[in-house]
mmCIF file of C-alpha atoms and ligand atoms in Angstrom:
data_model
loop_
_atom_site.group_PDB
_atom_site.id
_atom_site.type_symbol
_atom_site.label_atom_id
_atom_site.label_comp_id
_atom_site.label_asym_id
_atom_site.label_seq_id
_atom_site.Cartn_x
_atom_site.Cartn_y
_atom_site.Cartn_z
ATOM 1 C CA MET A 1 1.750 -0.693 -21.854
ATOM 2 C CA TYR A 2 2.888 -4.206 -20.952
ATOM 3 C CA ASP A 3 0.807 -7.350 -21.308
ATOM 4 C CA LEU A 4 2.408 -8.747 -18.174
ATOM 5 C CA ALA A 5 4.279 -7.043 -15.323
ATOM 6 C CA ILE A 6 6.025 -9.270 -12.797
ATOM 7 C CA ILE A 7 7.011 -7.894 -9.395
ATOM 8 C CA GLY A 8 10.202 -9.651 -8.223
ATOM 9 C CA GLY A 9 13.020 -11.399 -10.076
ATOM 10 C CA GLY A 10 13.591 -14.523 -7.973
ATOM 11 C CA PRO A 11 12.985 -18.021 -9.391
ATOM 12 C CA ALA A 12 9.201 -17.442 -9.413
ATOM 13 C CA GLY A 13 9.426 -14.133 -11.281
ATOM 14 C CA LEU A 14 12.161 -15.285 -13.687
ATOM 15 C CA THR A 15 10.233 -18.416 -14.630
ATOM 16 C CA ALA A 16 7.018 -16.430 -15.045
ATOM 17 C CA GLY A 17 8.976 -14.077 -17.317
ATOM 18 C CA LEU A 18 10.311 -16.970 -19.386
ATOM 19 C CA TYR A 19 6.844 -18.421 -19.914
ATOM 20 C CA GLY A 20 5.196 -15.037 -20.453
ATOM 21 C CA ALA A 21 7.674 -13.881 -23.099
ATOM 22 C CA ARG A 22 7.598 -17.270 -24.850
ATOM 23 C CA ALA A 23 3.816 -16.861 -25.078
ATOM 24 C CA ASN A 24 4.528 -13.604 -26.931
ATOM 25 C CA LEU A 25 3.395 -11.392 -24.077
ATOM 26 C CA LYS A 26 5.204 -8.073 -23.741
ATOM 27 C CA THR A 27 6.704 -8.837 -20.348
ATOM 28 C CA VAL A 28 8.626 -6.825 -17.767
ATOM 29 C CA ILE A 29 10.171 -7.969 -14.491
ATOM 30 C CA ILE A 30 10.622 -5.282 -11.838
ATOM 31 C CA GLU A 31 13.328 -6.086 -9.267
ATOM 32 C CA ARG A 32 14.713 -3.937 -6.455
ATOM 33 C CA GLY A 33 17.852 -6.010 -5.878
ATOM 34 C CA LEU A 34 19.834 -8.723 -7.631
ATOM 35 C CA TYR A 35 18.260 -11.210 -10.031
ATOM 36 C CA GLY A 36 17.710 -14.616 -8.421
ATOM 37 C CA GLY A 37 16.236 -13.372 -5.134
ATOM 38 C CA GLN A 38 17.043 -15.609 -2.164
ATOM 39 C CA MET A 39 19.050 -17.952 -4.428
ATOM 40 C CA GLN A 40 21.782 -15.328 -4.439
ATOM 41 C CA ASN A 41 22.315 -16.050 -0.727
ATOM 42 C CA THR A 42 22.495 -19.829 -1.094
ATOM 43 C CA LEU A 43 25.919 -21.336 -1.537
ATOM 44 C CA GLU A 44 24.933 -24.767 -2.710
ATOM 45 C CA ILE A 45 21.620 -25.998 -4.083
ATOM 46 C CA GLU A 46 21.277 -29.735 -4.432
ATOM 47 C CA ASN A 47 17.544 -30.219 -4.849
ATOM 48 C CA TYR A 48 16.773 -28.384 -8.066
ATOM 49 C CA PRO A 49 16.335 -31.186 -10.590
ATOM 50 C CA GLY A 50 18.569 -31.591 -13.593
ATOM 51 C CA VAL A 51 21.528 -29.497 -12.540
ATOM 52 C CA GLY A 52 23.139 -31.607 -9.803
ATOM 53 C CA ARG A 53 24.855 -29.428 -7.215
ATOM 54 C CA VAL A 54 24.881 -25.803 -8.195
ATOM 55 C CA GLU A 55 25.794 -22.554 -6.475
ATOM 56 C CA GLY A 56 22.877 -20.148 -5.924
ATOM 57 C CA PRO A 57 24.441 -17.230 -7.844
ATOM 58 C CA GLU A 58 25.176 -19.567 -10.787
ATOM 59 C CA LEU A 59 21.593 -20.861 -11.012
ATOM 60 C CA SER A 60 20.394 -17.240 -10.685
ATOM 61 C CA GLU A 61 22.599 -16.217 -13.621
ATOM 62 C CA HIS A 62 21.262 -19.070 -15.801
ATOM 63 C CA MET A 63 17.621 -18.229 -15.056
ATOM 64 C CA TYR A 64 18.212 -14.513 -15.613
ATOM 65 C CA GLN A 65 20.017 -14.971 -18.934
ATOM 66 C CA GLN A 66 17.369 -17.420 -20.141
ATOM 67 C CA ALA A 67 14.586 -14.930 -19.366
ATOM 68 C CA LEU A 68 16.420 -12.091 -21.138
ATOM 69 C CA SER A 69 17.158 -14.315 -24.139
ATOM 70 C CA VAL A 70 13.445 -14.726 -24.887
ATOM 71 C CA GLY A 71 12.762 -11.006 -24.673
ATOM 72 C CA VAL A 72 11.862 -10.264 -21.049
ATOM 73 C CA GLU A 73 12.498 -6.628 -20.157
ATOM 74 C CA TRP A 74 14.344 -6.086 -16.864
ATOM 75 C CA LYS A 75 13.583 -3.006 -14.789
ATOM 76 C CA MET A 76 15.526 -2.115 -11.643
ATOM 77 C CA GLY A 77 13.602 -0.429 -8.864
ATOM 78 C CA GLU A 78 11.366 -0.924 -5.858
ATOM 79 C CA VAL A 79 7.620 -1.227 -6.263
ATOM 80 C CA THR A 80 6.067 1.057 -3.660
ATOM 81 C CA GLU A 81 2.440 1.270 -4.766
ATOM 82 C CA VAL A 82 0.042 -0.630 -6.973
ATOM 83 C CA GLU A 83 -3.460 -0.148 -8.297
ATOM 84 C CA LEU A 84 -4.584 -3.590 -9.330
ATOM 85 C CA THR A 85 -8.334 -3.480 -9.777
ATOM 86 C CA GLY A 86 -9.731 -2.609 -13.217
ATOM 87 C CA GLN A 87 -7.737 -2.050 -16.410
ATOM 88 C CA PRO A 88 -4.980 -1.157 -16.927
ATOM 89 C CA LYS A 89 -3.219 -2.023 -13.693
ATOM 90 C CA THR A 90 -0.602 0.474 -12.495
ATOM 91 C CA ILE A 91 2.638 -0.123 -10.632
ATOM 92 C CA THR A 92 4.695 2.686 -9.111
ATOM 93 C CA VAL A 93 8.464 2.205 -9.298
ATOM 94 C CA GLY A 94 10.284 5.259 -7.978
ATOM 95 C CA ARG A 95 8.904 8.169 -10.000
ATOM 96 C CA GLU A 96 7.755 5.948 -12.829
ATOM 97 C CA VAL A 97 4.262 4.504 -13.190
ATOM 98 C CA ILE A 98 4.124 1.306 -15.212
ATOM 99 C CA GLN A 99 0.931 0.139 -16.874
ATOM 100 C CA ALA A 100 0.155 -3.505 -17.514
ATOM 101 C CA ARG A 101 -2.868 -5.573 -18.447
ATOM 102 C CA SER A 102 -1.940 -8.383 -16.042
ATOM 103 C CA VAL A 103 0.329 -8.647 -12.994
ATOM 104 C CA ILE A 104 2.176 -11.476 -11.256
ATOM 105 C CA ILE A 105 3.211 -10.818 -7.670
ATOM 106 C CA ALA A 106 6.475 -12.690 -7.094
ATOM 107 C CA SER A 107 8.159 -10.528 -4.479
ATOM 108 C CA GLY A 108 9.164 -13.401 -2.196
ATOM 109 C CA ALA A 109 10.073 -13.170 1.430
ATOM 110 C CA GLN A 110 12.878 -11.943 3.704
ATOM 111 C CA PRO A 111 14.454 -12.946 7.045
ATOM 112 C CA ARG A 112 12.510 -12.375 10.230
ATOM 113 C CA LYS A 113 14.267 -10.453 13.000
ATOM 114 C CA LEU A 114 14.632 -11.681 16.580
ATOM 115 C CA GLN A 115 13.802 -8.205 17.889
ATOM 116 C CA VAL A 116 16.039 -8.450 20.941
ATOM 117 C CA PRO A 117 18.399 -5.817 22.360
ATOM 118 C CA GLY A 118 21.735 -5.784 20.519
ATOM 119 C CA GLU A 119 20.392 -7.237 17.262
ATOM 120 C CA GLU A 120 20.054 -3.959 15.410
ATOM 121 C CA GLU A 121 23.049 -2.283 17.081
ATOM 122 C CA LEU A 122 25.391 -5.182 16.226
ATOM 123 C CA ALA A 123 24.059 -5.961 12.733
ATOM 124 C CA GLY A 124 27.090 -6.329 10.467
ATOM 125 C CA ARG A 125 29.360 -6.508 13.545
ATOM 126 C CA GLY A 126 28.651 -10.106 14.444
ATOM 127 C CA VAL A 127 24.910 -10.328 13.775
ATOM 128 C CA SER A 128 24.194 -11.860 10.363
ATOM 129 C CA TYR A 129 21.295 -13.328 8.384
ATOM 130 C CA CYS A 130 23.500 -14.867 5.683
ATOM 131 C CA ALA A 131 26.105 -17.536 6.388
ATOM 132 C CA THR A 132 27.018 -17.711 2.699
ATOM 133 C CA CYS A 133 27.841 -14.033 2.681
ATOM 134 C CA ASP A 134 29.545 -13.740 6.081
ATOM 135 C CA GLY A 135 30.713 -17.236 7.131
ATOM 136 C CA ALA A 136 34.339 -16.710 6.090
ATOM 137 C CA PHE A 137 34.658 -13.773 8.506
ATOM 138 C CA TYR A 138 34.337 -16.242 11.387
ATOM 139 C CA THR A 139 37.155 -18.616 10.463
ATOM 140 C CA ASP A 140 38.279 -20.558 13.573
ATOM 141 C CA LEU A 141 35.821 -18.660 15.793
ATOM 142 C CA ASP A 142 32.760 -19.808 17.746
ATOM 143 C CA VAL A 143 29.313 -18.867 16.437
ATOM 144 C CA VAL A 144 25.698 -19.281 17.473
ATOM 145 C CA VAL A 145 22.893 -20.113 15.031
ATOM 146 C CA VAL A 146 19.327 -19.363 16.128
ATOM 147 C CA GLY A 147 16.416 -21.478 14.828
ATOM 148 C CA GLY A 148 15.515 -25.100 14.156
ATOM 149 C CA GLY A 149 14.218 -25.178 10.564
ATOM 150 C CA ASP A 150 15.938 -26.014 7.251
ATOM 151 C CA SER A 151 17.770 -22.694 7.055
ATOM 152 C CA ALA A 152 19.241 -22.825 10.564
ATOM 153 C CA VAL A 153 20.430 -26.408 10.209
ATOM 154 C CA GLU A 154 21.693 -26.143 6.628
ATOM 155 C CA GLU A 155 23.506 -22.889 7.264
ATOM 156 C CA GLY A 156 24.857 -24.227 10.561
ATOM 157 C CA ILE A 157 26.388 -27.158 8.682
ATOM 158 C CA PHE A 158 27.771 -24.785 6.062
ATOM 159 C CA LEU A 159 29.395 -22.622 8.744
ATOM 160 C CA THR A 160 31.408 -25.609 10.008
ATOM 161 C CA ASN A 161 33.514 -25.214 6.851
ATOM 162 C CA TYR A 162 34.998 -22.139 8.509
ATOM 163 C CA VAL A 163 34.337 -21.907 12.201
ATOM 164 C CA ASN A 164 35.653 -23.651 15.289
ATOM 165 C CA SER A 165 32.166 -24.437 16.619
ATOM 166 C CA VAL A 166 28.498 -23.834 15.903
ATOM 167 C CA THR A 167 25.956 -23.814 18.709
ATOM 168 C CA ILE A 168 22.397 -24.102 17.450
ATOM 169 C CA VAL A 169 20.008 -22.473 19.926
ATOM 170 C CA HIS A 170 16.432 -23.628 19.411
ATOM 171 C CA ARG A 171 13.313 -22.834 21.406
ATOM 172 C CA ARG A 172 12.000 -26.410 21.221
ATOM 173 C CA ASP A 173 13.499 -29.816 22.081
ATOM 174 C CA LYS A 174 13.545 -31.016 18.487
ATOM 175 C CA LEU A 175 14.297 -29.618 15.065
ATOM 176 C CA SER A 176 11.803 -29.105 12.246
ATOM 177 C CA ALA A 177 14.467 -29.305 9.494
ATOM 178 C CA GLN A 178 14.331 -32.064 6.857
ATOM 179 C CA PRO A 179 15.564 -35.419 8.259
ATOM 180 C CA ILE A 180 18.562 -35.536 5.900
ATOM 181 C CA LEU A 181 19.787 -32.175 7.229
ATOM 182 C CA GLN A 182 19.155 -33.223 10.827
ATOM 183 C CA ASP A 183 21.227 -36.395 10.307
ATOM 184 C CA ARG A 184 24.119 -34.399 8.900
ATOM 185 C CA ALA A 185 23.995 -31.901 11.750
ATOM 186 C CA PHE A 186 23.847 -34.561 14.470
ATOM 187 C CA LYS A 187 26.848 -36.318 12.916
ATOM 188 C CA ASN A 188 28.885 -33.112 12.642
ATOM 189 C CA GLU A 189 31.324 -32.876 15.549
ATOM 190 C CA LYS A 190 31.556 -29.105 15.297
ATOM 191 C CA ILE A 191 27.821 -28.643 15.965
ATOM 192 C CA LYS A 192 26.348 -28.474 19.476
ATOM 193 C CA PHE A 193 22.700 -27.888 20.413
ATOM 194 C CA VAL A 194 21.089 -25.868 23.165
ATOM 195 C CA TRP A 195 17.433 -26.906 23.377
ATOM 196 C CA ASP A 196 14.365 -25.171 24.777
ATOM 197 C CA SER A 197 16.136 -21.843 24.795
ATOM 198 C CA VAL A 198 15.574 -18.372 23.440
ATOM 199 C CA VAL A 199 18.019 -15.536 22.870
ATOM 200 C CA GLU A 200 17.149 -12.606 25.118
ATOM 201 C CA ARG A 201 20.019 -10.260 24.312
ATOM 202 C CA ILE A 202 23.017 -10.057 21.998
ATOM 203 C CA GLU A 203 26.038 -8.659 23.810
ATOM 204 C CA GLY A 204 29.257 -6.951 22.784
ATOM 205 C CA ASP A 205 30.823 -3.583 22.044
ATOM 206 C CA PRO A 206 31.867 -2.817 19.346
ATOM 207 C CA LYS A 207 31.468 -6.458 18.138
ATOM 208 C CA VAL A 208 29.427 -9.429 19.302
ATOM 209 C CA SER A 209 30.983 -11.197 22.300
ATOM 210 C CA GLY A 210 28.088 -13.437 23.369
ATOM 211 C CA VAL A 211 24.378 -14.080 23.632
ATOM 212 C CA LEU A 212 22.248 -14.169 26.752
ATOM 213 C CA ILE A 213 19.920 -17.160 26.510
ATOM 214 C CA ARG A 214 16.991 -18.256 28.676
ATOM 215 C CA ASN A 215 15.755 -21.804 29.088
ATOM 216 C CA VAL A 216 11.997 -21.650 28.550
ATOM 217 C CA LYS A 217 11.377 -24.726 30.721
ATOM 218 C CA ASP A 218 13.234 -23.795 33.929
ATOM 219 C CA ASP A 219 13.727 -20.043 33.296
ATOM 220 C CA THR A 220 17.488 -20.217 33.954
ATOM 221 C CA THR A 221 19.759 -17.882 31.984
ATOM 222 C CA GLN A 222 23.343 -18.146 30.755
ATOM 223 C CA VAL A 223 25.686 -16.246 28.481
ATOM 224 C CA LEU A 224 27.115 -18.193 25.532
ATOM 225 C CA PRO A 225 30.372 -16.539 24.470
ATOM 226 C CA CYS A 226 30.611 -16.246 20.655
ATOM 227 C CA SER A 227 31.906 -13.977 17.909
ATOM 228 C CA GLY A 228 28.937 -14.274 15.575
ATOM 229 C CA VAL A 229 25.182 -14.841 15.711
ATOM 230 C CA PHE A 230 23.437 -16.140 12.608
ATOM 231 C CA ILE A 231 19.676 -15.679 12.805
ATOM 232 C CA TYR A 232 17.501 -18.116 10.836
ATOM 233 C CA ILE A 233 14.043 -17.928 12.376
ATOM 234 C CA GLY A 234 11.951 -17.812 9.242
ATOM 235 C CA PHE A 235 10.771 -15.241 6.829
ATOM 236 C CA PHE A 236 8.019 -12.711 6.214
ATOM 237 C CA PRO A 237 6.459 -11.840 2.857
ATOM 238 C CA ASN A 238 7.534 -8.756 0.894
ATOM 239 C CA THR A 239 4.054 -7.303 0.525
ATOM 240 C CA ASP A 240 4.329 -3.812 2.078
ATOM 241 C CA TYR A 241 3.179 -2.318 -1.211
ATOM 242 C CA LEU A 242 -0.045 -4.372 -0.916
ATOM 243 C CA LYS A 243 -0.863 -3.327 2.666
ATOM 244 C CA GLY A 244 -4.593 -3.426 3.343
ATOM 245 C CA SER A 245 -5.347 -5.406 0.187
ATOM 246 C CA PRO A 246 -8.046 -8.072 0.540
ATOM 247 C CA ILE A 247 -5.839 -10.578 -1.311
ATOM 248 C CA LEU A 248 -3.503 -10.858 1.729
ATOM 249 C CA ASP A 249 -3.948 -13.334 4.582
ATOM 250 C CA GLU A 250 -3.439 -12.407 8.251
ATOM 251 C CA TYR A 251 0.363 -12.886 7.939
ATOM 252 C CA GLY A 252 0.659 -10.795 4.776
ATOM 253 C CA TYR A 253 0.952 -13.683 2.287
ATOM 254 C CA VAL A 254 -1.026 -13.483 -0.971
ATOM 255 C CA ILE A 255 -3.982 -15.859 -1.109
ATOM 256 C CA THR A 256 -4.157 -17.781 -4.381
ATOM 257 C CA LYS A 257 -6.203 -20.518 -5.961
ATOM 258 C CA PRO A 258 -4.347 -23.581 -7.329
ATOM 259 C CA ASP A 259 -4.068 -21.792 -10.696
ATOM 260 C CA MET A 260 -2.198 -18.929 -8.943
ATOM 261 C CA SER A 261 -5.049 -16.488 -9.504
ATOM 262 C CA THR A 262 -6.048 -14.095 -6.725
ATOM 263 C CA ALA A 263 -9.453 -12.608 -5.984
ATOM 264 C CA ILE A 264 -8.568 -9.713 -8.334
ATOM 265 C CA PRO A 265 -9.035 -10.563 -12.025
ATOM 266 C CA GLY A 266 -5.763 -10.384 -13.948
ATOM 267 C CA VAL A 267 -3.644 -10.518 -10.774
ATOM 268 C CA PHE A 268 -1.685 -13.681 -9.962
ATOM 269 C CA ALA A 269 0.943 -14.614 -7.381
ATOM 270 C CA ALA A 270 3.797 -17.116 -7.404
ATOM 271 C CA GLY A 271 6.474 -18.441 -5.079
ATOM 272 C CA ASP A 272 7.276 -17.681 -1.449
ATOM 273 C CA VAL A 273 5.031 -14.620 -1.361
ATOM 274 C CA ARG A 274 1.874 -16.704 -1.578
ATOM 275 C CA THR A 275 0.217 -19.071 0.888
ATOM 276 C CA THR A 276 1.823 -22.372 -0.028
ATOM 277 C CA PRO A 277 2.838 -25.555 1.778
ATOM 278 C CA LEU A 278 6.305 -25.568 0.170
ATOM 279 C CA ARG A 279 8.779 -22.710 -0.189
ATOM 280 C CA GLN A 280 11.461 -24.007 -2.524
ATOM 281 C CA ILE A 281 13.093 -22.979 -5.781
ATOM 282 C CA VAL A 282 11.391 -25.761 -7.711
ATOM 283 C CA SER A 283 7.936 -24.863 -6.372
ATOM 284 C CA ALA A 284 8.535 -21.136 -6.944
ATOM 285 C CA ALA A 285 9.517 -21.899 -10.555
ATOM 286 C CA GLY A 286 6.464 -24.143 -11.017
ATOM 287 C CA ASP A 287 4.183 -21.461 -9.599
ATOM 288 C CA GLY A 288 5.731 -18.905 -11.950
ATOM 289 C CA ALA A 289 5.058 -21.053 -15.005
ATOM 290 C CA ILE A 290 1.421 -21.650 -14.000
ATOM 291 C CA ALA A 291 0.855 -17.970 -13.189
ATOM 292 C CA ALA A 292 2.239 -16.835 -16.564
ATOM 293 C CA MET A 293 0.103 -19.283 -18.540
ATOM 294 C CA GLU A 294 -2.982 -18.243 -16.552
ATOM 295 C CA ALA A 295 -2.151 -14.591 -17.273
ATOM 296 C CA TYR A 296 -1.947 -15.508 -20.974
ATOM 297 C CA ARG A 297 -5.423 -17.127 -20.797
ATOM 298 C CA TYR A 298 -6.814 -14.126 -18.919
ATOM 299 C CA LEU A 299 -5.501 -11.771 -21.617
ATOM 300 C CA GLU A 300 -6.923 -13.930 -24.405
ATOM 301 C CA ASN A 301 -10.379 -13.648 -22.835
ATOM 302 C CA LEU A 302 -9.949 -9.911 -22.287
ATOM 303 C CA GLU A 303 -9.551 -9.253 -26.016
HETATM 304 P P1 FAD B 401 12.551 -14.672 -3.735
HETATM 305 O O1 FAD B 401 13.677 -15.596 -4.047
HETATM 306 O O2 FAD B 401 12.432 -14.139 -2.347
HETATM 307 O O3 FAD B 401 12.605 -13.455 -4.779
HETATM 308 C C1 FAD B 401 11.748 -12.354 -4.649
HETATM 309 C C2 FAD B 401 12.395 -11.142 -5.307
HETATM 310 O O4 FAD B 401 11.485 -10.042 -5.254
HETATM 311 C C3 FAD B 401 13.661 -10.682 -4.604
HETATM 312 O O5 FAD B 401 14.713 -10.638 -5.533
HETATM 313 C C4 FAD B 401 13.303 -9.295 -4.064
HETATM 314 O O6 FAD B 401 14.401 -8.396 -4.110
HETATM 315 C C5 FAD B 401 12.195 -8.853 -5.001
HETATM 316 N N1 FAD B 401 11.292 -7.864 -4.397
HETATM 317 C C6 FAD B 401 10.708 -7.926 -3.175
HETATM 318 N N2 FAD B 401 9.945 -6.830 -2.948
HETATM 319 C C7 FAD B 401 10.064 -6.063 -4.055
HETATM 320 C C8 FAD B 401 9.535 -4.792 -4.413
HETATM 321 N N3 FAD B 401 8.691 -4.106 -3.609
HETATM 322 N N4 FAD B 401 9.874 -4.269 -5.620
HETATM 323 C C9 FAD B 401 10.718 -4.953 -6.477
HETATM 324 N N5 FAD B 401 11.254 -6.156 -6.166
HETATM 325 C C10 FAD B 401 10.933 -6.711 -4.973
HETATM 326 N N6 FAD B 401 15.175 -23.690 -1.804
HETATM 327 C C11 FAD B 401 15.540 -24.803 -2.469
HETATM 328 O O7 FAD B 401 14.779 -25.312 -3.293
HETATM 329 N N7 FAD B 401 16.760 -25.371 -2.254
HETATM 330 C C12 FAD B 401 17.674 -24.863 -1.402
HETATM 331 O O8 FAD B 401 18.758 -25.413 -1.234
HETATM 332 C C13 FAD B 401 17.328 -23.675 -0.709
HETATM 333 N N8 FAD B 401 18.207 -23.117 0.148
HETATM 334 C C14 FAD B 401 17.857 -21.950 0.778
HETATM 335 C C15 FAD B 401 18.804 -21.362 1.647
HETATM 336 C C16 FAD B 401 18.491 -20.178 2.294
HETATM 337 C C17 FAD B 401 19.491 -19.558 3.225
HETATM 338 C C18 FAD B 401 17.231 -19.558 2.067
HETATM 339 C C19 FAD B 401 16.923 -18.258 2.733
HETATM 340 C C20 FAD B 401 16.299 -20.144 1.233
HETATM 341 C C21 FAD B 401 16.602 -21.357 0.578
HETATM 342 N N9 FAD B 401 15.687 -21.980 -0.261
HETATM 343 C C22 FAD B 401 16.042 -23.109 -0.926
HETATM 344 C C23 FAD B 401 14.349 -21.386 -0.512
HETATM 345 C C24 FAD B 401 14.331 -20.648 -1.883
HETATM 346 O O9 FAD B 401 15.450 -19.790 -2.012
HETATM 347 C C25 FAD B 401 13.037 -19.841 -2.020
HETATM 348 O O10 FAD B 401 11.951 -20.704 -1.853
HETATM 349 C C26 FAD B 401 12.937 -19.167 -3.404
HETATM 350 O O11 FAD B 401 14.025 -18.313 -3.654
HETATM 351 C C27 FAD B 401 11.634 -18.361 -3.521
HETATM 352 O O12 FAD B 401 11.600 -17.745 -4.763
HETATM 353 P P2 FAD B 401 10.679 -16.475 -5.052
HETATM 354 O O13 FAD B 401 10.989 -16.080 -6.444
HETATM 355 O O14 FAD B 401 9.297 -16.785 -4.677
HETATM 356 O O15 FAD B 401 11.149 -15.353 -4.023
HETATM 357 P P1 NAP B 402 11.004 -22.018 9.143
HETATM 358 O O1 NAP B 402 10.883 -23.349 8.498
HETATM 359 O O2 NAP B 402 9.838 -21.142 9.322
HETATM 360 O O3 NAP B 402 11.697 -22.263 10.565
HETATM 361 C C1 NAP B 402 11.885 -21.187 11.459
HETATM 362 C C2 NAP B 402 12.555 -21.704 12.715
HETATM 363 O O4 NAP B 402 12.832 -20.611 13.600
HETATM 364 C C3 NAP B 402 11.696 -22.688 13.496
HETATM 365 O O5 NAP B 402 12.554 -23.618 14.115
HETATM 366 C C4 NAP B 402 11.022 -21.775 14.523
HETATM 367 O O6 NAP B 402 10.703 -22.455 15.699
HETATM 368 C C5 NAP B 402 12.132 -20.793 14.818
HETATM 369 N N1 NAP B 402 11.639 -19.487 15.264
HETATM 370 C C6 NAP B 402 10.671 -18.728 14.695
HETATM 371 N N2 NAP B 402 10.539 -17.550 15.350
HETATM 372 C C7 NAP B 402 11.449 -17.573 16.355
HETATM 373 C C8 NAP B 402 11.795 -16.657 17.374
HETATM 374 N N3 NAP B 402 11.203 -15.461 17.491
HETATM 375 N N4 NAP B 402 12.768 -17.005 18.238
HETATM 376 C C9 NAP B 402 13.392 -18.201 18.135
HETATM 377 N N5 NAP B 402 13.116 -19.110 17.180
HETATM 378 C C10 NAP B 402 12.148 -18.805 16.299
HETATM 379 O O7 NAP B 402 12.087 -21.106 8.353
HETATM 380 P P2 NAP B 402 13.394 -21.521 7.517
HETATM 381 O O8 NAP B 402 14.158 -22.586 8.183
HETATM 382 O O9 NAP B 402 14.101 -20.253 7.225
HETATM 383 O O10 NAP B 402 12.814 -22.090 6.146
HETATM 384 C C11 NAP B 402 12.006 -21.231 5.316
HETATM 385 C C12 NAP B 402 11.633 -21.967 4.029
HETATM 386 O O11 NAP B 402 12.789 -22.132 3.174
HETATM 387 C C13 NAP B 402 11.104 -23.369 4.327
HETATM 388 O O12 NAP B 402 10.043 -23.629 3.459
HETATM 389 C C14 NAP B 402 12.264 -24.262 4.028
HETATM 390 O O13 NAP B 402 11.851 -25.557 3.626
HETATM 391 C C15 NAP B 402 12.984 -23.508 2.892
HETATM 392 N N6 NAP B 402 14.404 -23.869 2.906
HETATM 393 C C16 NAP B 402 14.766 -25.019 2.250
HETATM 394 C C17 NAP B 402 16.084 -25.457 2.284
HETATM 395 C C18 NAP B 402 16.434 -26.730 1.571
HETATM 396 O O14 NAP B 402 15.564 -27.296 0.937
HETATM 397 N N7 NAP B 402 17.658 -27.234 1.634
HETATM 398 C C19 NAP B 402 17.045 -24.718 2.986
HETATM 399 C C20 NAP B 402 16.647 -23.565 3.646
HETATM 400 C C21 NAP B 402 15.306 -23.156 3.607
HETATM 401 P P3 NAP B 402 9.226 -23.071 15.942
HETATM 402 O O15 NAP B 402 9.238 -24.407 15.283
HETATM 403 O O16 NAP B 402 9.158 -23.121 17.426
HETATM 404 O O17 NAP B 402 8.250 -22.101 15.351
#
C-alpha cells in the first residue's frame, strides 16, 4: 500500500515525487516510457530558471536522480485502468494492481496527428513528430514543418542546424508562437513560410517526396517537394485510462482547482494533463509540488 501513487514521470510527476517522498509519504511513480516525459524530446531548454541552457535529457536525468535520492520508488509500466473513488484507490499496471491512499495524475500529453493520407504510411520514412530525434537524418535536405505554435517555430529553427531549408506551413496568416521565437524564425534565412494553407496529403514511396497543400482562402493546391515533414500541431492529453470519468473536460484534460485537487477526494492532477493556461516545464513542476503537498494534507486528515 502506497501513501501516494503518481501516474507519469515527466517534470510534474518527478517533482510531485520529490515533494511527496520528502514529506515522508511512501511514494511510487508509474511511467510507461523514459523518465522526463516530453523533456526527453527537447534538445535545448532555456527557460527553466537556475540552470541556464540545458539539454532536455540532462534536465530529465537530474530530476529523476533527485527523486530517487529521496526515496521515490520507480515502476515501469503503462496504467490501463484506475478505480479512484473510495479507499484505497487502485491502479492497474499490466497484470499488477497497485493500491494507494492518494493519487496524482501527471500523465502529460502527446503529439496530435494530422490525419491525412500518407501520414501513417510514411511515419518513420519522412514523417516525424520529433526534430530533436530525427533532424540529423535530413542534413542538407528540404523539410516542411506544419503548425504555427511554439513547437513548430522552435523546432523549425532547430532544424536549420541541419537542413537546407525549412518551409513552415500554417493554416493562418500569423503565428501564435512566443514573440522571441517568431523574431528568430523571421530572421533565419533558411526558413520560409506558406500561410493560410493546410496539408491535404503526404506523398512518396517508399519515402516522403512532398506534401500536397491547399490554400484555405482561394482553394488552390500545390505540391511542395520535400524529404521530411515535421508535424507540430499541438497535443492531446494522455487520459485514455480515465475515459468516461467526470473529472475530464470535453477535450479529455483533467479539471482541477487551483490546489490541483479534482472532484474526487484524494485525487490530484499536475502538469500538461490538466486544464491549465500554461504548459511548460516550470509550471508542470510547480503543479507537481502543490499536488504533492495537498495529497499530504489530505492524508493527514484521513488518519
Ligand atoms: P509529460 O512531460 O508529457 O510527462 C508525462 C509522462 O507520463 C510521460 O513520460 C508519459 O510517458 C507518461 N504516461 C502517459 N500516460 C501514461 C500511462 N497510461 N501510464 C504510465 N505513464 C504514462 N517547456 C518548457 O518549459 N521549455 C521548453 O523549452 C519546452 N520545449 C518543448 C519542446 C517540445 C518539442 C515539446 C513537445 C514541449 C516543450 N515544452 C517546453 C513543454 C514541456 O515539455 C511540457 O510542458 C512538460 O514536459 C509537461 O510535463 P508533464 O510532466 O506534465 O508531462
Ligand atoms: P499549440 O500551441 O497548440 O499550437 C498548435 C499549432 O498547430 C497552432 O498553430 C494551430 O493552429 C496548429 N494546428 C492545430 N491543429 C492543426 C491541424 N489539424 N492542421 C494544421 N494546423 C493545426 O501547440 P504547440 O506549439 O505544440 O505547444 C504546446 C505547448 O507546449 C504550449 O503550451 C507551448 O507553449 C509549449 N511549448 C513551449 C516551448 C517553449 O517555451 N520554448 C516550446 C514548445 C512548446 P491554430 O492557431 O489555427 O489552431
